[in-house]
PDB file of N, CA and C in Angstrom:
ATOM      1  N   UNK A   1       4.645  37.037 -13.495  1.00 82.00           N
ATOM      2  CA  UNK A   1       3.246  36.871 -13.306  1.00 82.00           C
ATOM      3  C   UNK A   1       2.853  36.648 -11.844  1.00 82.00           C
ATOM      4  N   UNK A   2       1.652  36.897 -11.562  1.00 91.00           N
ATOM      5  CA  UNK A   2       1.241  36.656 -10.061  1.00 91.00           C
ATOM      6  C   UNK A   2       0.807  35.219  -9.929  1.00 91.00           C
ATOM      7  N   UNK A   3       1.082  34.720  -8.784  1.00 94.00           N
ATOM      8  CA  UNK A   3       0.699  33.307  -8.493  1.00 94.00           C
ATOM      9  C   UNK A   3       0.553  33.048  -7.050  1.00 94.00           C
ATOM     10  N   UNK A   4       0.143  31.881  -6.719  1.00 96.00           N
ATOM     11  CA  UNK A   4      -0.086  31.442  -5.285  1.00 96.00           C
ATOM     12  C   UNK A   4       0.432  30.070  -5.144  1.00 96.00           C
ATOM     13  N   UNK A   5       0.995  29.804  -3.982  1.00 97.00           N
ATOM     14  CA  UNK A   5       1.475  28.556  -3.567  1.00 97.00           C
ATOM     15  C   UNK A   5       0.651  28.081  -2.313  1.00 97.00           C
ATOM     16  N   UNK A   6       0.203  26.850  -2.304  1.00 98.00           N
ATOM     17  CA  UNK A   6      -0.504  26.314  -1.176  1.00 98.00           C
ATOM     18  C   UNK A   6       0.320  25.138  -0.743  1.00 98.00           C
ATOM     19  N   UNK A   7       0.880  25.259   0.498  1.00 98.00           N
ATOM     20  CA  UNK A   7       1.813  24.234   0.954  1.00 98.00           C
ATOM     21  C   UNK A   7       1.181  23.585   2.280  1.00 98.00           C
ATOM     22  N   UNK A   8       1.264  22.255   2.279  1.00 98.00           N
ATOM     23  CA  UNK A   8       0.698  21.535   3.387  1.00 98.00           C
ATOM     24  C   UNK A   8       1.831  20.804   4.074  1.00 98.00           C
ATOM     25  N   UNK A   9       1.931  20.875   5.398  1.00 98.00           N
ATOM     26  CA  UNK A   9       2.943  20.214   6.113  1.00 98.00           C
ATOM     27  C   UNK A   9       2.459  19.816   7.528  1.00 98.00           C
ATOM     28  N   UNK A  10       3.111  18.894   8.179  1.00 97.00           N
ATOM     29  CA  UNK A  10       2.702  18.526   9.535  1.00 97.00           C
ATOM     30  C   UNK A  10       2.823  19.766  10.434  1.00 97.00           C
ATOM     31  N   UNK A  11       1.907  19.968  11.359  1.00 97.00           N
ATOM     32  CA  UNK A  11       1.885  21.010  12.277  1.00 97.00           C
ATOM     33  C   UNK A  11       3.241  21.083  13.098  1.00 97.00           C
ATOM     34  N   UNK A  12       3.765  20.007  13.525  1.00 97.00           N
ATOM     35  CA  UNK A  12       5.066  20.026  14.274  1.00 97.00           C
ATOM     36  C   UNK A  12       6.195  20.545  13.458  1.00 97.00           C
ATOM     37  N   UNK A  13       6.183  20.156  12.162  1.00 97.00           N
ATOM     38  CA  UNK A  13       7.281  20.612  11.252  1.00 97.00           C
ATOM     39  C   UNK A  13       7.113  22.163  11.030  1.00 97.00           C
ATOM     40  N   UNK A  14       5.888  22.631  10.966  1.00 97.00           N
ATOM     41  CA  UNK A  14       5.666  24.101  10.779  1.00 97.00           C
ATOM     42  C   UNK A  14       6.276  24.818  12.044  1.00 97.00           C
ATOM     43  N   UNK A  15       5.881  24.280  13.199  1.00 96.00           N
ATOM     44  CA  UNK A  15       6.407  24.919  14.443  1.00 96.00           C
ATOM     45  C   UNK A  15       7.954  24.951  14.474  1.00 96.00           C
ATOM     46  N   UNK A  16       8.573  23.876  14.048  1.00 97.00           N
ATOM     47  CA  UNK A  16      10.051  23.790  14.107  1.00 97.00           C
ATOM     48  C   UNK A  16      10.675  24.555  12.939  1.00 97.00           C
ATOM     49  N   UNK A  17      10.126  24.489  11.757  1.00 97.00           N
ATOM     50  CA  UNK A  17      10.885  24.916  10.598  1.00 97.00           C
ATOM     51  C   UNK A  17      10.141  25.941   9.728  1.00 97.00           C
ATOM     52  N   UNK A  18       8.947  26.380  10.241  1.00 96.00           N
ATOM     53  CA  UNK A  18       8.070  27.291   9.485  1.00 96.00           C
ATOM     54  C   UNK A  18       8.761  28.558   9.083  1.00 96.00           C
ATOM     55  N   UNK A  19       9.603  29.118  10.063  1.00 96.00           N
ATOM     56  CA  UNK A  19      10.254  30.456   9.729  1.00 96.00           C
ATOM     57  C   UNK A  19      11.279  30.184   8.594  1.00 96.00           C
ATOM     58  N   UNK A  20      12.033  29.071   8.580  1.00 97.00           N
ATOM     59  CA  UNK A  20      12.911  28.771   7.522  1.00 97.00           C
ATOM     60  C   UNK A  20      12.204  28.603   6.218  1.00 97.00           C
ATOM     61  N   UNK A  21      11.111  27.950   6.199  1.00 96.00           N
ATOM     62  CA  UNK A  21      10.285  27.815   5.029  1.00 96.00           C
ATOM     63  C   UNK A  21       9.857  29.149   4.435  1.00 96.00           C
ATOM     64  N   UNK A  22       9.234  30.015   5.291  1.00 96.00           N
ATOM     65  CA  UNK A  22       8.890  31.324   4.785  1.00 96.00           C
ATOM     66  C   UNK A  22      10.041  32.202   4.329  1.00 96.00           C
ATOM     67  N   UNK A  23      11.163  32.097   5.078  1.00 97.00           N
ATOM     68  CA  UNK A  23      12.355  32.822   4.670  1.00 97.00           C
ATOM     69  C   UNK A  23      12.865  32.443   3.282  1.00 97.00           C
ATOM     70  N   UNK A  24      12.842  31.137   3.038  1.00 97.00           N
ATOM     71  CA  UNK A  24      13.232  30.655   1.706  1.00 97.00           C
ATOM     72  C   UNK A  24      12.317  31.186   0.578  1.00 97.00           C
ATOM     73  N   UNK A  25      10.998  31.114   0.876  1.00 96.00           N
ATOM     74  CA  UNK A  25      10.088  31.541  -0.172  1.00 96.00           C
ATOM     75  C   UNK A  25      10.213  33.107  -0.414  1.00 96.00           C
ATOM     76  N   UNK A  26      10.446  33.824   0.608  1.00 96.00           N
ATOM     77  CA  UNK A  26      10.603  35.290   0.414  1.00 96.00           C
ATOM     78  C   UNK A  26      11.890  35.573  -0.263  1.00 96.00           C
ATOM     79  N   UNK A  27      12.924  34.801  -0.042  1.00 96.00           N
ATOM     80  CA  UNK A  27      14.125  34.980  -0.656  1.00 96.00           C
ATOM     81  C   UNK A  27      14.164  34.692  -2.238  1.00 96.00           C
ATOM     82  N   UNK A  28      13.421  33.618  -2.495  1.00 96.00           N
ATOM     83  CA  UNK A  28      13.434  33.104  -3.878  1.00 96.00           C
ATOM     84  C   UNK A  28      12.339  33.652  -4.822  1.00 96.00           C
ATOM     85  N   UNK A  29      11.196  34.122  -4.240  1.00 97.00           N
ATOM     86  CA  UNK A  29      10.069  34.594  -5.010  1.00 97.00           C
ATOM     87  C   UNK A  29       9.856  36.074  -4.787  1.00 97.00           C
ATOM     88  N   UNK A  30       9.831  36.835  -5.818  1.00 96.00           N
ATOM     89  CA  UNK A  30       9.584  38.243  -5.764  1.00 96.00           C
ATOM     90  C   UNK A  30       8.274  38.529  -5.086  1.00 96.00           C
ATOM     91  N   UNK A  31       8.258  39.449  -4.120  1.00 96.00           N
ATOM     92  CA  UNK A  31       7.076  39.901  -3.420  1.00 96.00           C
ATOM     93  C   UNK A  31       6.256  38.785  -2.748  1.00 96.00           C
ATOM     94  N   UNK A  32       7.007  37.753  -2.332  1.00 96.00           N
ATOM     95  CA  UNK A  32       6.268  36.648  -1.664  1.00 96.00           C
ATOM     96  C   UNK A  32       5.740  37.124  -0.284  1.00 96.00           C
ATOM     97  N   UNK A  33       4.538  36.739   0.019  1.00 96.00           N
ATOM     98  CA  UNK A  33       3.901  37.074   1.301  1.00 96.00           C
ATOM     99  C   UNK A  33       2.860  36.066   1.692  1.00 96.00           C
ATOM    100  N   UNK A  34       2.683  35.852   2.978  1.00 97.00           N
ATOM    101  CA  UNK A  34       1.735  34.962   3.464  1.00 97.00           C
ATOM    102  C   UNK A  34       0.365  35.498   3.201  1.00 97.00           C
ATOM    103  N   UNK A  35      -0.521  34.729   2.621  1.00 96.00           N
ATOM    104  CA  UNK A  35      -1.851  35.122   2.417  1.00 96.00           C
ATOM    105  C   UNK A  35      -2.752  34.540   3.526  1.00 96.00           C
ATOM    106  N   UNK A  36      -2.526  33.296   3.903  1.00 97.00           N
ATOM    107  CA  UNK A  36      -3.306  32.764   4.980  1.00 97.00           C
ATOM    108  C   UNK A  36      -2.548  31.502   5.614  1.00 97.00           C
ATOM    109  N   UNK A  37      -2.929  31.229   6.835  1.00 97.00           N
ATOM    110  CA  UNK A  37      -2.508  30.011   7.480  1.00 97.00           C
ATOM    111  C   UNK A  37      -3.705  29.350   8.044  1.00 97.00           C
ATOM    112  N   UNK A  38      -3.736  27.998   7.904  1.00 97.00           N
ATOM    113  CA  UNK A  38      -4.844  27.332   8.405  1.00 97.00           C
ATOM    114  C   UNK A  38      -4.366  26.026   9.076  1.00 97.00           C
ATOM    115  N   UNK A  39      -5.040  25.612  10.086  1.00 96.00           N
ATOM    116  CA  UNK A  39      -4.649  24.399  10.769  1.00 96.00           C
ATOM    117  C   UNK A  39      -5.819  23.388  10.497  1.00 96.00           C
ATOM    118  N   UNK A  40      -5.413  22.150  10.148  1.00 90.00           N
ATOM    119  CA  UNK A  40      -6.379  21.156   9.726  1.00 90.00           C
ATOM    120  C   UNK A  40      -5.942  19.749  10.089  1.00 90.00           C
ATOM    121  N   UNK A  41      -6.485  19.155  11.079  1.00 93.00           N
ATOM    122  CA  UNK A  41      -6.202  17.771  11.432  1.00 93.00           C
ATOM    123  C   UNK A  41      -4.714  17.452  11.642  1.00 93.00           C
ATOM    124  N   UNK A  42      -4.009  18.270  12.347  1.00 96.00           N
ATOM    125  CA  UNK A  42      -2.629  18.006  12.610  1.00 96.00           C
ATOM    126  C   UNK A  42      -1.705  18.564  11.466  1.00 96.00           C
ATOM    127  N   UNK A  43      -2.191  19.220  10.543  1.00 97.00           N
ATOM    128  CA  UNK A  43      -1.483  19.790   9.487  1.00 97.00           C
ATOM    129  C   UNK A  43      -1.670  21.275   9.417  1.00 97.00           C
ATOM    130  N   UNK A  44      -0.672  22.000   8.871  1.00 97.00           N
ATOM    131  CA  UNK A  44      -0.713  23.387   8.575  1.00 97.00           C
ATOM    132  C   UNK A  44      -0.897  23.640   7.116  1.00 97.00           C
ATOM    133  N   UNK A  45      -1.742  24.509   6.629  1.00 98.00           N
ATOM    134  CA  UNK A  45      -1.835  24.864   5.274  1.00 98.00           C
ATOM    135  C   UNK A  45      -1.432  26.325   5.142  1.00 98.00           C
ATOM    136  N   UNK A  46      -0.327  26.488   4.446  1.00 98.00           N
ATOM    137  CA  UNK A  46       0.265  27.916   4.272  1.00 98.00           C
ATOM    138  C   UNK A  46       0.032  28.314   2.820  1.00 98.00           C
ATOM    139  N   UNK A  47      -0.676  29.448   2.617  1.00 97.00           N
ATOM    140  CA  UNK A  47      -0.911  30.045   1.306  1.00 97.00           C
ATOM    141  C   UNK A  47      -0.028  31.261   1.142  1.00 97.00           C
ATOM    142  N   UNK A  48       0.728  31.250   0.064  1.00 97.00           N
ATOM    143  CA  UNK A  48       1.662  32.384  -0.241  1.00 97.00           C
ATOM    144  C   UNK A  48       1.148  32.989  -1.540  1.00 97.00           C
ATOM    145  N   UNK A  49       1.338  34.259  -1.666  1.00 97.00           N
ATOM    146  CA  UNK A  49       1.153  34.989  -2.906  1.00 97.00           C
ATOM    147  C   UNK A  49       2.445  35.567  -3.335  1.00 97.00           C
ATOM    148  N   UNK A  50       2.679  35.635  -4.657  1.00 96.00           N
ATOM    149  CA  UNK A  50       3.993  36.224  -5.085  1.00 96.00           C
ATOM    150  C   UNK A  50       3.806  36.699  -6.521  1.00 96.00           C
ATOM    151  N   UNK A  51       4.776  37.450  -6.958  1.00 94.00           N
ATOM    152  CA  UNK A  51       4.923  37.922  -8.379  1.00 94.00           C
ATOM    153  C   UNK A  51       6.267  37.471  -8.869  1.00 94.00           C
ATOM    154  N   UNK A  52       6.182  36.421  -9.726  1.00 93.00           N
ATOM    155  CA  UNK A  52       7.481  35.951 -10.244  1.00 93.00           C
ATOM    156  C   UNK A  52       7.044  34.978 -11.364  1.00 93.00           C
ATOM    157  N   UNK A  53       8.128  34.446 -12.072  1.00 91.00           N
ATOM    158  CA  UNK A  53       7.908  33.506 -13.177  1.00 91.00           C
ATOM    159  C   UNK A  53       7.407  32.180 -12.667  1.00 91.00           C
ATOM    160  N   UNK A  54       6.517  31.568 -13.452  1.00 91.00           N
ATOM    161  CA  UNK A  54       5.914  30.310 -13.108  1.00 91.00           C
ATOM    162  C   UNK A  54       7.004  29.224 -12.942  1.00 91.00           C
ATOM    163  N   UNK A  55       7.985  29.169 -13.840  1.00 92.00           N
ATOM    164  CA  UNK A  55       9.057  28.221 -13.801  1.00 92.00           C
ATOM    165  C   UNK A  55       9.828  28.321 -12.471  1.00 92.00           C
ATOM    166  N   UNK A  56      10.068  29.562 -12.026  1.00 93.00           N
ATOM    167  CA  UNK A  56      10.774  29.788 -10.809  1.00 93.00           C
ATOM    168  C   UNK A  56       9.996  29.239  -9.548  1.00 93.00           C
ATOM    169  N   UNK A  57       8.708  29.484  -9.478  1.00 94.00           N
ATOM    170  CA  UNK A  57       7.921  28.949  -8.496  1.00 94.00           C
ATOM    171  C   UNK A  57       7.864  27.452  -8.427  1.00 94.00           C
ATOM    172  N   UNK A  58       7.678  26.839  -9.628  1.00 94.00           N
ATOM    173  CA  UNK A  58       7.615  25.364  -9.668  1.00 94.00           C
ATOM    174  C   UNK A  58       9.020  24.742  -9.239  1.00 94.00           C
ATOM    175  N   UNK A  59      10.082  25.382  -9.672  1.00 94.00           N
ATOM    176  CA  UNK A  59      11.389  24.882  -9.289  1.00 94.00           C
ATOM    177  C   UNK A  59      11.695  24.977  -7.806  1.00 94.00           C
ATOM    178  N   UNK A  60      10.970  25.798  -7.066  1.00 96.00           N
ATOM    179  CA  UNK A  60      11.193  26.014  -5.702  1.00 96.00           C
ATOM    180  C   UNK A  60      10.717  24.839  -4.881  1.00 96.00           C
ATOM    181  N   UNK A  61       9.863  23.976  -5.471  1.00 96.00           N
ATOM    182  CA  UNK A  61       9.290  22.864  -4.653  1.00 96.00           C
ATOM    183  C   UNK A  61      10.380  21.949  -4.084  1.00 96.00           C
ATOM    184  N   UNK A  62      11.391  21.560  -4.861  1.00 96.00           N
ATOM    185  CA  UNK A  62      12.450  20.671  -4.328  1.00 96.00           C
ATOM    186  C   UNK A  62      13.156  21.305  -3.201  1.00 96.00           C
ATOM    187  N   UNK A  63      13.479  22.587  -3.307  1.00 96.00           N
ATOM    188  CA  UNK A  63      14.140  23.302  -2.260  1.00 96.00           C
ATOM    189  C   UNK A  63      13.417  23.395  -0.983  1.00 96.00           C
ATOM    190  N   UNK A  64      12.064  23.642  -1.076  1.00 97.00           N
ATOM    191  CA  UNK A  64      11.167  23.731   0.051  1.00 97.00           C
ATOM    192  C   UNK A  64      11.142  22.363   0.717  1.00 97.00           C
ATOM    193  N   UNK A  65      11.118  21.302  -0.054  1.00 96.00           N
ATOM    194  CA  UNK A  65      10.985  19.955   0.500  1.00 96.00           C
ATOM    195  C   UNK A  65      12.331  19.585   1.285  1.00 96.00           C
ATOM    196  N   UNK A  66      13.403  20.251   1.046  1.00 96.00           N
ATOM    197  CA  UNK A  66      14.695  20.021   1.752  1.00 96.00           C
ATOM    198  C   UNK A  66      14.547  20.696   3.110  1.00 96.00           C
ATOM    199  N   UNK A  67      13.725  21.674   3.276  1.00 95.00           N
ATOM    200  CA  UNK A  67      13.614  22.468   4.502  1.00 95.00           C
ATOM    201  C   UNK A  67      12.511  21.783   5.428  1.00 95.00           C
ATOM    202  N   UNK A  68      11.377  21.405   4.830  1.00 96.00           N
ATOM    203  CA  UNK A  68      10.280  20.834   5.634  1.00 96.00           C
ATOM    204  C   UNK A  68       9.692  19.650   4.785  1.00 96.00           C
ATOM    205  N   UNK A  69       9.071  18.650   5.553  1.00 96.00           N
ATOM    206  CA  UNK A  69       8.457  17.544   4.821  1.00 96.00           C
ATOM    207  C   UNK A  69       7.040  17.931   4.310  1.00 96.00           C
ATOM    208  N   UNK A  70       6.962  18.511   3.164  1.00 97.00           N
ATOM    209  CA  UNK A  70       5.722  18.919   2.621  1.00 97.00           C
ATOM    210  C   UNK A  70       4.874  17.690   2.302  1.00 97.00           C
ATOM    211  N   UNK A  71       3.609  17.665   2.661  1.00 96.00           N
ATOM    212  CA  UNK A  71       2.691  16.693   2.194  1.00 96.00           C
ATOM    213  C   UNK A  71       1.832  17.212   1.054  1.00 96.00           C
ATOM    214  N   UNK A  72       1.932  18.410   0.737  1.00 97.00           N
ATOM    215  CA  UNK A  72       1.210  18.959  -0.440  1.00 97.00           C
ATOM    216  C   UNK A  72       1.869  20.262  -0.893  1.00 97.00           C
ATOM    217  N   UNK A  73       1.930  20.381  -2.274  1.00 97.00           N
ATOM    218  CA  UNK A  73       2.436  21.509  -2.910  1.00 97.00           C
ATOM    219  C   UNK A  73       1.559  21.837  -4.142  1.00 97.00           C
ATOM    220  N   UNK A  74       0.852  22.991  -4.051  1.00 96.00           N
ATOM    221  CA  UNK A  74      -0.058  23.312  -5.133  1.00 96.00           C
ATOM    222  C   UNK A  74       0.381  24.733  -5.641  1.00 96.00           C
ATOM    223  N   UNK A  75       0.571  24.804  -6.938  1.00 95.00           N
ATOM    224  CA  UNK A  75       0.898  26.160  -7.499  1.00 95.00           C
ATOM    225  C   UNK A  75      -0.245  26.615  -8.380  1.00 95.00           C
ATOM    226  N   UNK A  76      -0.666  27.767  -8.157  1.00 94.00           N
ATOM    227  CA  UNK A  76      -1.834  28.311  -8.890  1.00 94.00           C
ATOM    228  C   UNK A  76      -1.361  29.615  -9.603  1.00 94.00           C
ATOM    229  N   UNK A  77      -1.616  29.598 -11.024  1.00 92.00           N
ATOM    230  CA  UNK A  77      -1.271  30.695 -11.825  1.00 92.00           C
ATOM    231  C   UNK A  77      -2.518  31.163 -12.595  1.00 92.00           C
ATOM    232  N   UNK A  78      -3.244  32.148 -12.133  1.00 84.00           N
ATOM    233  CA  UNK A  78      -4.459  32.539 -12.790  1.00 84.00           C
ATOM    234  C   UNK A  78      -4.163  33.156 -14.173  1.00 84.00           C
ATOM    235  N   UNK A  79      -5.087  33.129 -15.005  1.00 75.00           N
ATOM    236  CA  UNK A  79      -4.923  33.761 -16.380  1.00 75.00           C
ATOM    237  C   UNK A  79      -4.656  35.186 -16.195  1.00 75.00           C
ATOM    238  N   UNK A  80      -3.951  35.774 -17.063  1.00 67.00           N
ATOM    239  CA  UNK A  80      -3.615  37.249 -17.001  1.00 67.00           C
ATOM    240  C   UNK A  80      -4.807  38.060 -16.867  1.00 67.00           C
ATOM    241  N   UNK A  81      -4.810  39.015 -15.922  1.00 58.00           N
ATOM    242  CA  UNK A  81      -5.885  39.937 -15.656  1.00 58.00           C
ATOM    243  C   UNK A  81      -6.905  39.366 -14.689  1.00 58.00           C
ATOM    244  N   UNK A  82      -6.765  38.152 -14.240  1.00 50.00           N
ATOM    245  CA  UNK A  82      -7.835  37.586 -13.356  1.00 50.00           C
ATOM    246  C   UNK A  82      -7.750  38.107 -11.920  1.00 50.00           C
ATOM    247  N   UNK A  83      -6.480  38.559 -11.514  1.00 50.00           N
ATOM    248  CA  UNK A  83      -6.286  39.145 -10.196  1.00 50.00           C
ATOM    249  C   UNK A  83      -6.117  40.633 -10.211  1.00 50.00           C
TER     250      UNK A  83
END
C-alpha cells in the first residue's frame, strides 16, 4: 500500500546524516522518495512517500533512530483509493 513518513530531526543531524537517512529509507521501502523538506525552528521535517507494507514502514523507525536522533516519526496510511 502507499504511505507517507514524516520525520523530524535536528537540522545539524540532517546536515551530517541526512544522506544516510534517505539511503536507508530508499533501501528498505519500495519506491521511497522525498516528497518535501521543511526547516522549522532548528529542525528539519522530511516527508517521504513510498509503496510498501505498513508493517515494514513501522518497523523501520528503530533503524532510522540508529542513524539519526529523530524527534518525531509519523506514519500515514490513507484508506485504499484515497491517493
